[in-house]
CSV table of N, CA and C in Angstrom, one decimal:
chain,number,residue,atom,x,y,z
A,17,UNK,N,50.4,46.4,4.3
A,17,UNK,CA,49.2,47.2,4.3
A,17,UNK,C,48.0,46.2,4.6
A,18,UNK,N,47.2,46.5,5.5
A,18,UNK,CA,46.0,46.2,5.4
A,18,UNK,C,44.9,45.6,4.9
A,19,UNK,N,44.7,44.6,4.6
A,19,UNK,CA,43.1,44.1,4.1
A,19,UNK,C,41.9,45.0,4.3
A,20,UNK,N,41.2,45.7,3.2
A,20,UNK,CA,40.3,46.5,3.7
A,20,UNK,C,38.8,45.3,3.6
A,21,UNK,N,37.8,45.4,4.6
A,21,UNK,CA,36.9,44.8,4.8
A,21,UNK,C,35.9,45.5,3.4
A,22,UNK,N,35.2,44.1,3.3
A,22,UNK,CA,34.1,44.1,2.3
A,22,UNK,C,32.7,45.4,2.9
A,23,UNK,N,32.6,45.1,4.4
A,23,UNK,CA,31.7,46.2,5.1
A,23,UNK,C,31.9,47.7,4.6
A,24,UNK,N,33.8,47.4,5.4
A,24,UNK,CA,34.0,48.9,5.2
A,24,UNK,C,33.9,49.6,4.1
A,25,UNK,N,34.2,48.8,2.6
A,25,UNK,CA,34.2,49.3,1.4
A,25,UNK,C,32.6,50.3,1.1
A,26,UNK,N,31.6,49.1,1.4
A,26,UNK,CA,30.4,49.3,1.4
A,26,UNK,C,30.0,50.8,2.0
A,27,UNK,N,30.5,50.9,3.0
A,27,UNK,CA,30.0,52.1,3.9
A,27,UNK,C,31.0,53.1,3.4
A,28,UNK,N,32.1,53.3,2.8
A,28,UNK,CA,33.0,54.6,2.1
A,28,UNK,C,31.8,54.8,1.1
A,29,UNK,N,31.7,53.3,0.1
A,29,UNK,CA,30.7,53.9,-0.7
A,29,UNK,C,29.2,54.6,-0.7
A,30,UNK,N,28.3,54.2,0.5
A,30,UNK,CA,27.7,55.3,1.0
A,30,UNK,C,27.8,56.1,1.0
A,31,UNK,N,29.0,56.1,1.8
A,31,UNK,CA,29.2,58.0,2.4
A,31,UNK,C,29.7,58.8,1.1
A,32,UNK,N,30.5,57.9,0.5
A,32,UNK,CA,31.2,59.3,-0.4
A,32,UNK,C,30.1,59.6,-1.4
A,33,UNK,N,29.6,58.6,-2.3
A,33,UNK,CA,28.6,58.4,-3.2
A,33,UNK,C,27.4,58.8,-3.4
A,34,UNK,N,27.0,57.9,-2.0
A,34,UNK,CA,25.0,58.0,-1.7
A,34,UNK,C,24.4,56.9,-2.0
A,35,UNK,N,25.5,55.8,-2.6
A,35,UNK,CA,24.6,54.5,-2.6
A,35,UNK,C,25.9,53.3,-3.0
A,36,UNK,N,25.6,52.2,-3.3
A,36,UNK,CA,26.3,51.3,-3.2
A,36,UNK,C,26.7,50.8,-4.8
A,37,UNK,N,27.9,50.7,-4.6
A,37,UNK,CA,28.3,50.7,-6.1
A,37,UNK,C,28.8,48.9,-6.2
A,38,UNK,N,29.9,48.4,-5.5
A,38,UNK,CA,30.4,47.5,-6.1
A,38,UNK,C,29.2,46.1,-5.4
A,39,UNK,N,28.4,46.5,-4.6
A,39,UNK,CA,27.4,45.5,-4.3
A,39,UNK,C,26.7,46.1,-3.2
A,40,UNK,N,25.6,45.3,-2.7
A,40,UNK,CA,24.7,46.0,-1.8
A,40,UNK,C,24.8,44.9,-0.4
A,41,UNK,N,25.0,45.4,1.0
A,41,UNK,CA,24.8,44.7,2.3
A,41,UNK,C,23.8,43.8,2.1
A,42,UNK,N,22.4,43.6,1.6
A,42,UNK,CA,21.8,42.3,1.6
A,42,UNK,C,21.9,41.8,0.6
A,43,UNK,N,22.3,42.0,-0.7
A,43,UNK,CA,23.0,41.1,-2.0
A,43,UNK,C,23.2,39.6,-1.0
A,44,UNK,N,24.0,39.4,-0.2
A,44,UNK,CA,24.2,37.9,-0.3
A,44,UNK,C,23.1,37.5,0.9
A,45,UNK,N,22.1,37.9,1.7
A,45,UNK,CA,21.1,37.2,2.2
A,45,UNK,C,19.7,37.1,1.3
A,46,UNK,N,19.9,37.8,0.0
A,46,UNK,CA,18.4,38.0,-0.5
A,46,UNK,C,17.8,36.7,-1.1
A,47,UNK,N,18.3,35.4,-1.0
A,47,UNK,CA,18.0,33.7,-1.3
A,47,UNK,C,16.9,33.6,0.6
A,48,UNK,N,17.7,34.1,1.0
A,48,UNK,CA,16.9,33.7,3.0
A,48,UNK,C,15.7,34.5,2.6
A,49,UNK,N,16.1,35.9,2.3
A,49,UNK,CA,14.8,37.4,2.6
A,49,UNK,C,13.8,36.8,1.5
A,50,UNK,N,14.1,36.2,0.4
A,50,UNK,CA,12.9,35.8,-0.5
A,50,UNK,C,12.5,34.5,0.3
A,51,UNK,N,13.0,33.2,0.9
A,51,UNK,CA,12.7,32.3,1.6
A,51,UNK,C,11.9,32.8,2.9
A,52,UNK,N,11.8,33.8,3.2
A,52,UNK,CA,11.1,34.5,4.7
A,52,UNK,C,9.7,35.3,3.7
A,53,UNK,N,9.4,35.1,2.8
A,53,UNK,CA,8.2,35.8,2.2
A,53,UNK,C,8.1,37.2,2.4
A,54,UNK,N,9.0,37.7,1.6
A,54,UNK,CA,8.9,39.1,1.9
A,54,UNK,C,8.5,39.6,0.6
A,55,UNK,N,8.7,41.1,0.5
A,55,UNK,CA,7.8,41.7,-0.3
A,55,UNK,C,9.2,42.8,-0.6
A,56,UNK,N,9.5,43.2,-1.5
A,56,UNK,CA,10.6,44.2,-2.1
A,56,UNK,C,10.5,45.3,-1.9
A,57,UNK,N,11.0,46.9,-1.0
A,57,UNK,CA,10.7,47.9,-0.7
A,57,UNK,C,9.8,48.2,-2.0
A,58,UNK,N,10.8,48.3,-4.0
A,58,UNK,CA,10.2,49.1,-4.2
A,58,UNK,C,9.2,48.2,-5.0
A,59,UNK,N,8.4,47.2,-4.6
A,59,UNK,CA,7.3,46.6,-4.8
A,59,UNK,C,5.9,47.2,-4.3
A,60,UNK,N,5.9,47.9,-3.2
A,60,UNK,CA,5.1,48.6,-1.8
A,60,UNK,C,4.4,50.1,-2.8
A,61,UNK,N,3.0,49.6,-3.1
A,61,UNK,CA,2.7,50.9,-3.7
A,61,UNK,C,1.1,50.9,-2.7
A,62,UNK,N,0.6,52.1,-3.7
A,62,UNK,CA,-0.9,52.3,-2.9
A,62,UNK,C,-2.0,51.2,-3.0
A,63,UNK,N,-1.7,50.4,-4.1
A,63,UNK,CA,-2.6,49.1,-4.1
A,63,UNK,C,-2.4,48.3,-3.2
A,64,UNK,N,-1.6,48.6,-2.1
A,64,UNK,CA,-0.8,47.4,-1.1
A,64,UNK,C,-1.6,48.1,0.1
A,65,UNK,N,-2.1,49.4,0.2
A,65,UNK,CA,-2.5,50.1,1.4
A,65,UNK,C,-3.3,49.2,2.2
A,66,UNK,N,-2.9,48.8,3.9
A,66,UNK,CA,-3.7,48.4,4.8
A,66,UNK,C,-3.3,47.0,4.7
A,67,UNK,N,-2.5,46.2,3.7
A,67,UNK,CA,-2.3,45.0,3.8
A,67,UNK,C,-0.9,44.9,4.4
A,68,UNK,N,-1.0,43.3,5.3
A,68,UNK,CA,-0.4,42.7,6.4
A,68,UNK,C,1.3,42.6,4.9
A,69,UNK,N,2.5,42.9,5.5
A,69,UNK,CA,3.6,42.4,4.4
A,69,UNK,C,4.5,42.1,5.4
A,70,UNK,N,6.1,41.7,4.9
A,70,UNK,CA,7.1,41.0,5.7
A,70,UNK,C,7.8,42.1,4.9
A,71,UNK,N,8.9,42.9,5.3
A,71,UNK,CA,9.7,43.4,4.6
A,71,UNK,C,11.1,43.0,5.0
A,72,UNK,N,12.6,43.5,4.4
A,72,UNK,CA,13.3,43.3,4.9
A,72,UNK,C,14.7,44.3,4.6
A,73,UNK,N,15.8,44.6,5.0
A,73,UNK,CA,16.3,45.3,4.6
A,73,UNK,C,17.4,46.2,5.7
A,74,UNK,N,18.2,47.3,4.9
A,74,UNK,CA,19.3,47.6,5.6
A,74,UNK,C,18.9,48.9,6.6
A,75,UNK,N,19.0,48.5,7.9
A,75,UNK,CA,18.6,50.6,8.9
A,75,UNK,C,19.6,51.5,8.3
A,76,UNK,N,18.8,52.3,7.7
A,76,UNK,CA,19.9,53.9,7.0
A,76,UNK,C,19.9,54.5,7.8
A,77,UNK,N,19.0,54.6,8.6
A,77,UNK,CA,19.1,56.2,9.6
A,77,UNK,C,17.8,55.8,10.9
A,78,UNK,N,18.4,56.1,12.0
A,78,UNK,CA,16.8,56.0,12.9
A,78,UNK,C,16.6,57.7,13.2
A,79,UNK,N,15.4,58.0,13.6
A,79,UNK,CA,14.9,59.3,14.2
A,79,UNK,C,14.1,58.9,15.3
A,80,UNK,N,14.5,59.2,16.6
A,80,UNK,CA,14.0,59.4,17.5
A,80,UNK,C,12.7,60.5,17.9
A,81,UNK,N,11.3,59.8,18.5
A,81,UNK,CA,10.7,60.9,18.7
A,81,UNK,C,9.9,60.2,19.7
A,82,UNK,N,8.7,61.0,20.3
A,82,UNK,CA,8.1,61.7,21.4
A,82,UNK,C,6.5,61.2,20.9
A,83,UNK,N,6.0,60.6,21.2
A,83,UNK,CA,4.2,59.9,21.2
A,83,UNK,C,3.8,61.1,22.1
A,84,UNK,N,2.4,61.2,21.1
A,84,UNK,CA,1.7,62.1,22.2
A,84,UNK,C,1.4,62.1,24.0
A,85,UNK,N,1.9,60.7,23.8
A,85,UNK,CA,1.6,60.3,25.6
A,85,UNK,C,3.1,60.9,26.2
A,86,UNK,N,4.4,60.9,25.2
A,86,UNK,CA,5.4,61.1,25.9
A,86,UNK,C,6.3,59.9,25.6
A,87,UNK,N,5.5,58.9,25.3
A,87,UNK,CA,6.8,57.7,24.6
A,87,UNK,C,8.0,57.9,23.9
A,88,UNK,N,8.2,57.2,24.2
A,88,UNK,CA,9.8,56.6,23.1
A,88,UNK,C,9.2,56.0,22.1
A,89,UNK,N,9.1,56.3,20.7
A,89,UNK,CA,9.1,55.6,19.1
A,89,UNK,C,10.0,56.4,18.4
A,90,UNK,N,10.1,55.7,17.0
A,90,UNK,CA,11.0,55.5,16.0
A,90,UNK,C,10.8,55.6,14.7
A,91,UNK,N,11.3,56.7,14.1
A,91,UNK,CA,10.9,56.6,12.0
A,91,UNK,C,12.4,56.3,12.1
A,92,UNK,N,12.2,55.1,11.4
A,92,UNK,CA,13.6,54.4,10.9
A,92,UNK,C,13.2,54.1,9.3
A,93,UNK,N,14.8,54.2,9.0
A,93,UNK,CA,14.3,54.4,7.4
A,93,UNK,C,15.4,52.9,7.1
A,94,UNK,N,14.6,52.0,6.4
A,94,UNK,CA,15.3,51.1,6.1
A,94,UNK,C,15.7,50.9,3.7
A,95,UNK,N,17.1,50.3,3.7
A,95,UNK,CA,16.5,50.2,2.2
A,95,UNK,C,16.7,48.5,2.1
A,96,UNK,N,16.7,47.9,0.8
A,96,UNK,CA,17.2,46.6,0.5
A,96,UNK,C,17.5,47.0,-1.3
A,97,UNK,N,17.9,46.1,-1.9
A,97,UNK,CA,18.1,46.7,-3.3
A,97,UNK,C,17.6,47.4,-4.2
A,98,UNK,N,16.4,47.6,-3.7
A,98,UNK,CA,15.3,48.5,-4.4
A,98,UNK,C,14.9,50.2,-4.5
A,99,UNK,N,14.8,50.0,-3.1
A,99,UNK,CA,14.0,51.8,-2.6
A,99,UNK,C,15.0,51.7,-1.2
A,100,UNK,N,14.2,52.8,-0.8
A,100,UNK,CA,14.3,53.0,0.9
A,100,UNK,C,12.9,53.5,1.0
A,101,UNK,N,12.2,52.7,2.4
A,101,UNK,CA,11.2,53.3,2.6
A,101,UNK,C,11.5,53.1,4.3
A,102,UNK,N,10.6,54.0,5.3
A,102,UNK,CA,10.1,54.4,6.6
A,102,UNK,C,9.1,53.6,7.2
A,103,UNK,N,10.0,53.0,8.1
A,103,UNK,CA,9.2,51.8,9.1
A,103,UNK,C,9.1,52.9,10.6
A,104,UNK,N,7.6,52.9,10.8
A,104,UNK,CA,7.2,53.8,12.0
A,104,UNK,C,7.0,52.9,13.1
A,105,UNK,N,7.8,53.1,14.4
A,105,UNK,CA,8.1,51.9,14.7
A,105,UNK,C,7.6,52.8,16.5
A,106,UNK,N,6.2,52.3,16.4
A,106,UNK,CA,4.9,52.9,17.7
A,106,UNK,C,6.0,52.3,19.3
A,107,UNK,N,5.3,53.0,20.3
A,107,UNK,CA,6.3,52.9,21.6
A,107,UNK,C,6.1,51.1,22.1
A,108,UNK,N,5.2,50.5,22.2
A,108,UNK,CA,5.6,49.0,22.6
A,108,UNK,C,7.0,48.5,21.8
A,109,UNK,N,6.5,48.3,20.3
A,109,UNK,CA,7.2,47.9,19.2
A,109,UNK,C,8.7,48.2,19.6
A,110,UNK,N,9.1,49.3,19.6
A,110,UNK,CA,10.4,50.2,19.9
A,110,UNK,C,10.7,50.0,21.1
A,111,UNK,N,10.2,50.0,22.6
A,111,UNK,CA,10.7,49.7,23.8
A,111,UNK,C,11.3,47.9,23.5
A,112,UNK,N,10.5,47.1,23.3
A,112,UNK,CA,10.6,45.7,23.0
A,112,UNK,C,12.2,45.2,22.0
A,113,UNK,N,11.9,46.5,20.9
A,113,UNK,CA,13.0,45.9,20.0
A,113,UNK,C,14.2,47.2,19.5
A,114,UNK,N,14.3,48.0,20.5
A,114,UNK,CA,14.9,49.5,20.1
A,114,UNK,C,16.3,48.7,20.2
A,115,UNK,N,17.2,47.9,20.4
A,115,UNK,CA,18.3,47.4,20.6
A,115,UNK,C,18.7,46.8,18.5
A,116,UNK,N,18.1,46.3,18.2
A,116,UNK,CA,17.7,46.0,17.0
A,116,UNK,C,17.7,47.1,15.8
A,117,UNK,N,17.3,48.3,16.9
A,117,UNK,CA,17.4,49.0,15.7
A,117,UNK,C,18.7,50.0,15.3
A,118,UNK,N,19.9,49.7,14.6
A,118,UNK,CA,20.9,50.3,14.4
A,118,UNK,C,21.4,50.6,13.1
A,119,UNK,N,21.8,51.5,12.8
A,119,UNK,CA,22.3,51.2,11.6
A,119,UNK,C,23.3,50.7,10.8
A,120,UNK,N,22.8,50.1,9.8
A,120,UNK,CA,23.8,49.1,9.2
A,120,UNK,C,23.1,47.7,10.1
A,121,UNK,N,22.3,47.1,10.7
A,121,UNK,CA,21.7,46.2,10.7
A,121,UNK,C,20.7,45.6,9.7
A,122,UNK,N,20.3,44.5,9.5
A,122,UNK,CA,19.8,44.1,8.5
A,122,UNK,C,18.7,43.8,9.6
A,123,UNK,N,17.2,44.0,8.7
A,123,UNK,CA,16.3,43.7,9.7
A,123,UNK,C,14.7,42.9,9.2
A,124,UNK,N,14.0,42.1,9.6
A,124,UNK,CA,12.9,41.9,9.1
A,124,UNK,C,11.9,42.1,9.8
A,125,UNK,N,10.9,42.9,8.9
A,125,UNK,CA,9.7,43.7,9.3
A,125,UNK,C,8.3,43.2,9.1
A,126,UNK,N,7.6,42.7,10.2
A,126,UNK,CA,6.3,42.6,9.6
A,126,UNK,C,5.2,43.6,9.9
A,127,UNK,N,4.5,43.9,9.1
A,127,UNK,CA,3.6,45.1,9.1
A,127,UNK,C,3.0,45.5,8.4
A,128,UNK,N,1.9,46.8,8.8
A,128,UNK,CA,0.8,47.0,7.5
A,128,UNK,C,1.2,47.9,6.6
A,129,UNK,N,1.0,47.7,5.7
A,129,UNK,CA,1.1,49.1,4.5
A,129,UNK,C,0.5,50.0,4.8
A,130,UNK,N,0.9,51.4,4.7
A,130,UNK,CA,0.2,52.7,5.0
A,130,UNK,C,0.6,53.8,3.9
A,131,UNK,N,0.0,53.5,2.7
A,131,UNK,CA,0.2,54.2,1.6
A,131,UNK,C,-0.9,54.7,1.0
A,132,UNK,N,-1.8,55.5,1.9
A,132,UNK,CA,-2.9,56.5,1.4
A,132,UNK,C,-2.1,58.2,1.4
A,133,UNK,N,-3.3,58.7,0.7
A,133,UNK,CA,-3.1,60.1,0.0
A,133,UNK,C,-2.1,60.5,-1.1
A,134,UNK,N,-1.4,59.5,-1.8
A,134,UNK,CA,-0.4,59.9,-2.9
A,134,UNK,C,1.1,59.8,-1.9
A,135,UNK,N,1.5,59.6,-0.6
A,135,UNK,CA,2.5,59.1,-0.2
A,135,UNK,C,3.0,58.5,-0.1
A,136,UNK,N,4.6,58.2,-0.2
A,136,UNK,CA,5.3,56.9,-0.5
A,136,UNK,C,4.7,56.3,0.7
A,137,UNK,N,4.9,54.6,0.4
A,137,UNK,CA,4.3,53.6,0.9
A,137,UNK,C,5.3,53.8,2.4
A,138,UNK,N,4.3,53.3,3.5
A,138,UNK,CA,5.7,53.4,4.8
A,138,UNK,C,5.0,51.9,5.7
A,139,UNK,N,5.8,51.3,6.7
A,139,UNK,CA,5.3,50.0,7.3
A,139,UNK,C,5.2,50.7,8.5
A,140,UNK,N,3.9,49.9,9.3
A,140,UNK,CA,3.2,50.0,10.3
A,140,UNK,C,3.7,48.7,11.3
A,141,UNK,N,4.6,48.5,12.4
A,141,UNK,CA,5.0,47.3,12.6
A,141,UNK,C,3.8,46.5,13.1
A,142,UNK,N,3.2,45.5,13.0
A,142,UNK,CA,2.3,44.8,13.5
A,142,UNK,C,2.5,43.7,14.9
A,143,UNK,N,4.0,43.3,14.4
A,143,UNK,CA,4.6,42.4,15.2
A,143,UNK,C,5.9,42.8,15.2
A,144,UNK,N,7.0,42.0,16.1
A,144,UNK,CA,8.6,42.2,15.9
A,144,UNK,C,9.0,42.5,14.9
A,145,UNK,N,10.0,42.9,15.4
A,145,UNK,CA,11.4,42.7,14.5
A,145,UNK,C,11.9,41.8,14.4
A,146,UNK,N,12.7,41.5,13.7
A,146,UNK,CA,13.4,40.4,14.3
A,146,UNK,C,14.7,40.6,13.5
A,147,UNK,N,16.0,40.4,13.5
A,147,UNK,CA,17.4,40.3,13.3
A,147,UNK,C,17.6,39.2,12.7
């Protein structure tokens, strides 16, 4: 019989569950993701609003949509051990790095905080992505 992969475990547990039980996809990079100055999804509140952050973390889901001009952009919802929050990802950003964005990729985000009116905190990409 088979060796079942550590990945694959990961992703039954997703799916059957809704979250990660015997460990989490960035558990063994989060020594690099703290070395790259980042900031913890569920760290990101309204006192963070408008400021520059590094995030980092797992793509759960992308949603494709339509810019008033007609563009191609992206609400991609990323988590890392913490939360899941929504990286809005404007049509340069997304034409430049839409390859990058998959799920089950790990990714780092730099961007502004946009956590006015009492809604969860969401990133604004400023610059790349980067993998």
């Amino acid at each position: 019989m088979a060796e079942i992969s550590q990945k694959e475990i990961l992703a039954w547990e997703k799916e059957l569950v809704g979250t990660y039980l015997s460990d989490h996809p960035i558990q063994k990079y989060l020594a690099d993701i703290k070395a790259a100055n980042t900031v913890m999804l569920g760290e990101l509140d309204e006192t963070m609003h408008g400021k520059q952050v590094n995030v980092a973390g797992v793509v759960v889901s992308v949603r494709l949509h339509q810019s008033k001009k007609g563009e191609a952009m992206a609400f991609v919802e990323i988590e890392d051990t913490q939360a899941t929050r929504e990286i809005v990802v404007f049509p340069r950003p997304y034409t430049a790095h839409k390859a990058l964005l998959t799920e089950g990729r790990l990714v780092l985000v730099r961007g502004k905080v946009d956590a006015q009116e009492g809604r969860p905190p969401k990133i604004l990409p400023t610059a790349s992505p980067a993998n």
